[in-house]
Amino acid sequence: DTAVSQTPKYLVTQMGNDKSIKCEQNLGHDTMYWYKQDSKKFLKIMFSYNNKELIINETVPNRFSPKSPDKAHLNLHINSLELGDSAVYFCASSHILRSAGNTEAFFGQGTRLTVV
Amino acid sequence: AQSVSQHNHHVILSEAASLELGCNYSYGGTVNLFWYVQYPGQHLQLLLKYFSGDPLVKGIKGFEAEFIKSKFSFNLRKPSVQWSDTAEYFCAVNVGSSNTGKLIFGQGTTLQVKP
């Protein structure tokens, strides 16, 4: 059973298009995240949701909009895609409060987005 | 702002050599520390973590790391690497008081093990 699964694994699209990446976790975690890994493999957090509430919103263009319909799902919608959006996007989940269990983050397999 | 620095960007070793990857962070308060590994084309997997207690932590696949609070360091070690350890290694920090679960990553170290 995949703990954190995201789809699609690969996404190639043209500039200006709108696309979505979906993420689901079956670990019962209360918090989900989106991280972006650039071409130099540097990982940086973009968003985080705790129990469907947005708790982290880093300096990300507002073309990026996360949506969390429930605790187990966190989707990322990107409008008007630009060349610079090309990257690998990782979804992750964890518990925040140590009283709820381990706080290590579990990552999905990543979505490689290529904007042409 | 908190930051994490990994000193070695690219390390090349022969099989059976010993490994030490440096990681330093800049934050004076309580931190949770992690090492993740990313094998080619795969997702990040947790190697080991430190929350509290014994500063020498052991992880999977023979890896260990030592938390030295006075040096703000959490270096990763393995006494004898294998070809299968070829991967990208990331040190990450979670600020204990932030209550957001946010991980701050180092820039990563590419480890290449020659057979």
CSV table of N, CA and C in Angstrom, one decimal, chain B:
chain,number,residue,atom,x,y,z
B,1,ALA,N,16.6,34.1,9.5
B,1,ALA,CA,15.9,32.9,9.1
B,1,ALA,C,16.7,31.7,9.3
B,2,GLN,N,16.0,30.6,9.6
B,2,GLN,CA,16.7,29.3,9.7
B,2,GLN,C,17.3,28.8,8.4
B,3,SER,N,18.4,28.2,8.5
B,3,SER,CA,19.0,27.6,7.3
B,3,SER,C,19.7,26.3,7.6
B,4,VAL,N,19.9,25.5,6.6
B,4,VAL,CA,20.7,24.3,6.7
B,4,VAL,C,21.7,24.2,5.7
B,5,SER,N,22.9,23.9,6.1
B,5,SER,CA,24.1,23.9,5.2
B,5,SER,C,24.7,22.5,5.1
B,6,GLN,N,24.8,22.0,3.9
B,6,GLN,CA,25.5,20.7,3.7
B,6,GLN,C,26.8,21.0,3.0
B,7,HIS,N,27.9,20.7,3.6
B,7,HIS,CA,29.2,21.1,3.1
B,7,HIS,C,29.7,20.4,1.8
B,8,ASN,N,29.3,19.2,1.7
B,8,ASN,CA,29.8,18.4,0.6
B,8,ASN,C,28.7,18.3,-0.5
B,9,HIS,N,29.0,18.9,-1.7
B,9,HIS,CA,28.0,18.8,-2.7
B,9,HIS,C,28.0,17.6,-3.5
B,10,HIS,N,29.2,17.1,-3.7
B,10,HIS,CA,29.4,15.9,-4.5
B,10,HIS,C,30.5,15.1,-3.9
B,11,VAL,N,30.2,13.8,-3.5
B,11,VAL,CA,31.2,12.9,-2.9
B,11,VAL,C,31.3,11.7,-3.8
B,12,ILE,N,32.5,11.3,-4.1
B,12,ILE,CA,32.8,10.1,-4.8
B,12,ILE,C,33.6,9.2,-3.9
B,13,LEU,N,33.1,8.0,-3.7
B,13,LEU,CA,33.9,7.0,-2.9
B,13,LEU,C,33.9,5.6,-3.5
B,14,SER,N,34.9,4.9,-3.2
B,14,SER,CA,34.9,3.5,-3.6
B,14,SER,C,34.2,2.6,-2.6
B,15,GLU,N,33.7,1.5,-3.0
B,15,GLU,CA,33.0,0.6,-2.1
B,15,GLU,C,33.9,0.3,-0.9
B,16,ALA,N,33.2,0.1,0.3
B,16,ALA,CA,33.9,-0.2,1.5
B,16,ALA,C,34.6,1.0,2.2
B,17,ALA,N,34.6,2.2,1.5
B,17,ALA,CA,35.1,3.3,2.1
B,17,ALA,C,34.2,3.9,3.2
B,18,SER,N,34.7,4.6,4.1
B,18,SER,CA,33.8,5.2,5.1
B,18,SER,C,33.3,6.6,4.7
B,19,LEU,N,32.1,6.9,5.2
B,19,LEU,CA,31.4,8.1,4.7
B,19,LEU,C,31.1,9.0,5.9
B,20,GLU,N,31.3,10.3,5.7
B,20,GLU,CA,30.8,11.3,6.6
B,20,GLU,C,30.3,12.5,5.8
B,21,LEU,N,29.0,12.8,5.9
B,21,LEU,CA,28.5,14.0,5.3
B,21,LEU,C,28.1,15.0,6.3
B,22,GLY,N,28.6,16.2,6.1
B,22,GLY,CA,28.4,17.3,7.1
B,22,GLY,C,27.0,18.0,6.9
B,23,CYS,N,26.5,18.4,8.1
B,23,CYS,CA,25.2,19.1,8.1
B,23,CYS,C,25.3,20.1,9.2
B,24,ASN,N,25.1,21.4,9.0
B,24,ASN,CA,25.0,22.4,10.0
B,24,ASN,C,23.7,23.2,9.8
B,25,TYR,N,23.2,23.6,10.9
B,25,TYR,CA,21.9,24.4,10.9
B,25,TYR,C,22.1,25.7,11.7
B,26,SER,N,21.3,26.6,11.4
B,26,SER,CA,21.4,27.9,12.1
B,26,SER,C,20.0,28.1,12.8
B,27,TYR,N,20.0,27.7,14.0
B,27,TYR,CA,18.8,28.0,14.9
B,27,TYR,C,19.2,27.7,16.3
B,28,GLY,N,18.9,28.6,17.2
B,28,GLY,CA,19.4,28.4,18.6
B,28,GLY,C,18.5,27.6,19.5
B,29,GLY,N,17.3,27.4,19.1
B,29,GLY,CA,16.3,26.7,19.9
B,29,GLY,C,16.2,25.2,19.6
B,30,THR,N,15.1,24.6,20.1
B,30,THR,CA,14.9,23.2,19.9
B,30,THR,C,14.6,22.8,18.5
B,31,VAL,N,15.3,21.8,18.0
B,31,VAL,CA,15.1,21.4,16.6
B,31,VAL,C,14.9,19.9,16.6
B,32,ASN,N,14.2,19.5,15.5
B,32,ASN,CA,14.1,18.1,15.2
B,32,ASN,C,15.0,17.9,13.9
B,33,LEU,N,15.8,16.9,13.8
B,33,LEU,CA,16.7,16.7,12.7
B,33,LEU,C,16.5,15.5,12.0
B,34,PHE,N,16.7,15.5,10.7
B,34,PHE,CA,16.4,14.4,9.8
B,34,PHE,C,17.5,14.3,8.7
B,35,TRP,N,17.7,13.0,8.3
B,35,TRP,CA,18.4,12.8,7.1
B,35,TRP,C,17.5,12.0,6.2
B,36,TYR,N,17.3,12.5,5.0
B,36,TYR,CA,16.6,11.8,3.9
B,36,TYR,C,17.5,11.3,2.8
B,37,VAL,N,17.1,10.2,2.1
B,37,VAL,CA,17.9,9.8,1.0
B,37,VAL,C,16.9,9.7,-0.2
B,38,GLN,N,17.4,10.1,-1.4
B,38,GLN,CA,16.6,10.0,-2.6
B,38,GLN,C,17.4,9.2,-3.6
B,39,TYR,N,17.0,8.0,-3.9
B,39,TYR,CA,17.7,7.2,-4.9
B,39,TYR,C,17.2,7.7,-6.2
B,40,PRO,N,18.0,7.4,-7.3
B,40,PRO,CA,17.7,8.0,-8.6
B,40,PRO,C,16.3,7.7,-9.0
B,41,GLY,N,15.6,8.8,-9.4
B,41,GLY,CA,14.2,8.6,-9.9
B,41,GLY,C,13.2,8.3,-8.8
B,42,GLN,N,13.6,8.3,-7.6
B,42,GLN,CA,12.6,7.9,-6.5
B,42,GLN,C,12.3,9.0,-5.6
B,43,HIS,N,11.4,8.8,-4.6
B,43,HIS,CA,11.0,9.8,-3.7
B,43,HIS,C,12.0,9.8,-2.5
B,44,LEU,N,11.8,10.8,-1.6
B,44,LEU,CA,12.6,10.9,-0.4
B,44,LEU,C,12.2,9.8,0.6
B,45,GLN,N,13.2,9.2,1.2
B,45,GLN,CA,12.9,8.2,2.2
B,45,GLN,C,13.7,8.6,3.4
B,46,LEU,N,13.1,8.4,4.6
B,46,LEU,CA,13.8,8.8,5.8
B,46,LEU,C,14.9,7.8,6.2
B,47,LEU,N,16.1,8.3,6.4
B,47,LEU,CA,17.2,7.4,6.9
B,47,LEU,C,17.2,7.3,8.4
B,48,LEU,N,17.1,8.5,9.0
B,48,LEU,CA,17.1,8.6,10.5
B,48,LEU,C,16.7,9.9,10.9
B,49,LYS,N,16.4,10.0,12.2
B,49,LYS,CA,15.8,11.2,12.8
B,49,LYS,C,16.3,11.4,14.2
B,50,TYR,N,16.4,12.7,14.7
B,50,TYR,CA,16.7,13.0,16.0
B,50,TYR,C,15.6,13.9,16.6
B,51,PHE,N,15.0,13.5,17.7
B,51,PHE,CA,14.1,14.5,18.4
B,51,PHE,C,14.7,14.9,19.7
B,52,SER,N,15.1,13.9,20.5
B,52,SER,CA,15.7,14.1,21.8
B,52,SER,C,16.4,12.9,22.3
B,53,GLY,N,17.1,13.0,23.4
B,53,GLY,CA,17.7,11.8,24.0
B,53,GLY,C,19.1,11.6,23.5
B,54,ASP,N,19.5,10.3,23.3
B,54,ASP,CA,20.8,10.0,22.9
B,54,ASP,C,21.2,10.7,21.6
B,55,PRO,N,22.2,11.5,21.6
B,55,PRO,CA,22.6,12.3,20.4
B,55,PRO,C,23.1,11.4,19.2
B,56,LEU,N,23.4,10.2,19.5
B,56,LEU,CA,23.9,9.3,18.4
B,56,LEU,C,22.7,8.4,18.0
B,57,VAL,N,22.2,8.7,16.8
B,57,VAL,CA,21.1,7.9,16.4
B,57,VAL,C,21.4,7.0,15.2
B,58,LYS,N,20.8,5.8,15.3
B,58,LYS,CA,21.0,4.9,14.2
B,58,LYS,C,19.8,4.8,13.3
B,59,GLY,N,20.1,4.7,12.0
B,59,GLY,CA,19.0,4.6,11.1
B,59,GLY,C,19.1,3.3,10.3
B,60,ILE,N,18.4,3.3,9.2
B,60,ILE,CA,18.4,2.1,8.3
B,60,ILE,C,19.6,2.0,7.5
B,61,LYS,N,19.9,0.8,7.0
B,61,LYS,CA,21.0,0.5,6.1
B,61,LYS,C,22.3,0.8,6.7
B,62,GLY,N,22.5,0.8,8.0
B,62,GLY,CA,23.8,1.0,8.6
B,62,GLY,C,24.2,2.4,8.8
B,63,PHE,N,23.3,3.3,8.5
B,63,PHE,CA,23.7,4.8,8.7
B,63,PHE,C,23.4,5.2,10.1
B,64,GLU,N,24.2,6.2,10.6
B,64,GLU,CA,24.1,6.8,11.9
B,64,GLU,C,24.4,8.2,11.8
B,65,ALA,N,23.9,9.0,12.7
B,65,ALA,CA,24.2,10.4,12.8
B,65,ALA,C,24.4,10.9,14.2
B,66,GLU,N,25.2,11.9,14.4
B,66,GLU,CA,25.5,12.4,15.7
B,66,GLU,C,25.1,13.9,15.8
B,67,PHE,N,24.2,14.2,16.7
B,67,PHE,CA,23.8,15.5,17.0
B,67,PHE,C,24.8,16.2,18.0
B,68,ILE,N,25.4,17.2,17.6
B,68,ILE,CA,26.3,18.0,18.5
B,68,ILE,C,25.7,19.3,18.6
B,69,LYS,N,25.0,19.6,19.7
B,69,LYS,CA,24.3,20.8,19.9
B,69,LYS,C,25.2,22.0,19.9
B,70,SER,N,26.4,21.9,20.5
B,70,SER,CA,27.3,23.1,20.6
B,70,SER,C,27.8,23.5,19.2
B,71,LYS,N,27.8,22.5,18.3
B,71,LYS,CA,28.3,22.8,16.9
B,71,LYS,C,27.2,23.0,15.9
B,72,PHE,N,26.0,22.9,16.4
B,72,PHE,CA,24.8,23.0,15.5
B,72,PHE,C,25.0,22.0,14.3
B,73,SER,N,25.4,20.8,14.6
B,73,SER,CA,25.7,19.9,13.6
B,73,SER,C,25.0,18.6,13.7
B,74,PHE,N,24.8,17.9,12.6
B,74,PHE,CA,24.1,16.6,12.6
B,74,PHE,C,24.7,15.8,11.4
B,75,ASN,N,25.9,15.4,11.6
B,75,ASN,CA,26.6,14.7,10.5
B,75,ASN,C,26.2,13.3,10.3
B,76,LEU,N,26.1,12.8,9.1
B,76,LEU,CA,25.7,11.5,8.7
B,76,LEU,C,27.0,10.6,8.5
B,77,ARG,N,26.9,9.4,9.0
B,77,ARG,CA,28.1,8.5,8.9
B,77,ARG,C,27.7,7.1,8.5
B,78,LYS,N,28.6,6.5,7.8
B,78,LYS,CA,28.4,5.0,7.5
B,78,LYS,C,29.8,4.5,7.4
B,79,PRO,N,30.1,3.4,8.1
B,79,PRO,CA,31.5,2.9,8.2
B,79,PRO,C,32.0,2.3,6.8
B,80,SER,N,31.1,1.7,6.1
B,80,SER,CA,31.5,1.1,4.8
B,80,SER,C,30.3,1.2,3.8
B,81,VAL,N,30.6,2.0,2.8
B,81,VAL,CA,29.5,2.2,1.8
B,81,VAL,C,29.5,1.1,0.8
B,82,GLN,N,28.3,1.0,0.2
B,82,GLN,CA,28.1,0.0,-0.9
B,82,GLN,C,27.7,0.8,-2.1
B,83,TRP,N,27.8,0.1,-3.3
B,83,TRP,CA,27.4,0.7,-4.5
B,83,TRP,C,26.0,1.2,-4.5
B,84,SER,N,25.1,0.4,-3.8
B,84,SER,CA,23.7,0.7,-3.7
B,84,SER,C,23.4,2.0,-2.9
B,85,ASP,N,24.4,2.5,-2.2
B,85,ASP,CA,24.2,3.8,-1.5
B,85,ASP,C,24.3,5.0,-2.4
B,86,THR,N,24.6,4.8,-3.6
B,86,THR,CA,24.6,5.9,-4.6
B,86,THR,C,23.3,6.6,-4.6
B,87,ALA,N,23.2,7.9,-4.3
B,87,ALA,CA,22.0,8.6,-4.1
B,87,ALA,C,22.2,10.0,-3.8
B,88,GLU,N,21.1,10.8,-3.6
B,88,GLU,CA,21.2,12.1,-3.1
B,88,GLU,C,20.8,12.1,-1.6
B,89,TYR,N,21.6,12.8,-0.8
B,89,TYR,CA,21.3,12.8,0.6
B,89,TYR,C,21.0,14.2,1.1
B,90,PHE,N,19.9,14.3,1.8
B,90,PHE,CA,19.4,15.6,2.3
B,90,PHE,C,19.3,15.7,3.8
B,91,CYS,N,19.9,16.7,4.4
B,91,CYS,CA,19.7,17.0,5.8
B,91,CYS,C,18.5,17.9,5.9
B,92,ALA,N,17.7,17.8,6.9
B,92,ALA,CA,16.6,18.7,7.1
B,92,ALA,C,16.3,19.0,8.6
B,93,VAL,N,15.8,20.1,8.8
B,93,VAL,CA,15.5,20.6,10.2
B,93,VAL,C,14.1,21.0,10.3
B,94,ASN,N,13.5,20.7,11.4
B,94,ASN,CA,12.2,21.2,11.7
B,94,ASN,C,12.3,21.9,13.1
B,95,VAL,N,11.9,23.2,13.1
B,95,VAL,CA,12.1,24.0,14.3
B,95,VAL,C,11.0,23.5,15.3
B,96,GLY,N,11.5,23.1,16.5
B,96,GLY,CA,10.6,22.4,17.4
B,96,GLY,C,9.4,23.3,17.9
B,97,SER,N,9.6,24.6,17.9
B,97,SER,CA,8.6,25.5,18.4
B,97,SER,C,7.6,25.9,17.4
B,98,SER,N,7.9,25.6,16.1
B,98,SER,CA,7.1,26.2,15.0
B,98,SER,C,5.7,25.6,14.9
B,99,ASN,N,5.6,24.3,15.3
B,99,ASN,CA,4.3,23.7,15.3
B,99,ASN,C,3.6,23.7,13.9
B,100,THR,N,4.5,23.6,12.9
B,100,THR,CA,3.9,23.6,11.5
B,100,THR,C,4.4,22.4,10.8
B,101,GLY,N,5.4,21.7,11.3
B,101,GLY,CA,5.9,20.5,10.6
B,101,GLY,C,6.8,20.9,9.4
B,102,LYS,N,7.0,22.2,9.2
B,102,LYS,CA,7.8,22.6,8.0
B,102,LYS,C,9.3,22.1,8.1
B,103,LEU,N,9.7,21.5,7.1
B,103,LEU,CA,11.1,21.1,7.0
B,103,LEU,C,11.9,22.1,6.2
B,104,ILE,N,13.1,22.4,6.7
B,104,ILE,CA,14.0,23.2,6.0
B,104,ILE,C,15.2,22.3,5.5
B,105,PHE,N,15.4,22.2,4.2
B,105,PHE,CA,16.4,21.3,3.7
B,105,PHE,C,17.7,22.0,3.4
B,106,GLY,N,18.7,21.2,3.5
B,106,GLY,CA,20.0,21.6,3.0
B,106,GLY,C,20.0,21.4,1.5
B,107,GLN,N,21.0,21.8,0.8
B,107,GLN,CA,21.1,21.8,-0.7
B,107,GLN,C,21.3,20.4,-1.2
B,108,GLY,N,21.6,19.4,-0.3
B,108,GLY,CA,21.8,18.0,-0.8
B,108,GLY,C,23.2,17.7,-1.1
B,109,THR,N,23.5,16.4,-1.0
B,109,THR,CA,24.9,15.9,-1.3
B,109,THR,C,24.7,14.7,-2.2
B,110,THR,N,25.3,14.8,-3.4
B,110,THR,CA,25.3,13.7,-4.3
B,110,THR,C,26.4,12.7,-3.9
B,111,LEU,N,26.0,11.5,-3.6
B,111,LEU,CA,27.0,10.4,-3.3
B,111,LEU,C,27.1,9.5,-4.4
B,112,GLN,N,28.3,9.3,-4.9
B,112,GLN,CA,28.5,8.3,-6.0
B,112,GLN,C,29.5,7.3,-5.4
B,113,VAL,N,29.1,6.0,-5.4
B,113,VAL,CA,29.9,5.0,-4.9
B,113,VAL,C,30.4,4.1,-6.1
B,114,LYS,N,31.7,4.0,-6.3
B,114,LYS,CA,32.2,3.2,-7.4
B,114,LYS,C,32.4,1.8,-7.0
B,115,PRO,N,32.0,0.9,-7.8
B,115,PRO,CA,32.1,-0.6,-7.5
B,115,PRO,C,33.6,-1.0,-7.5
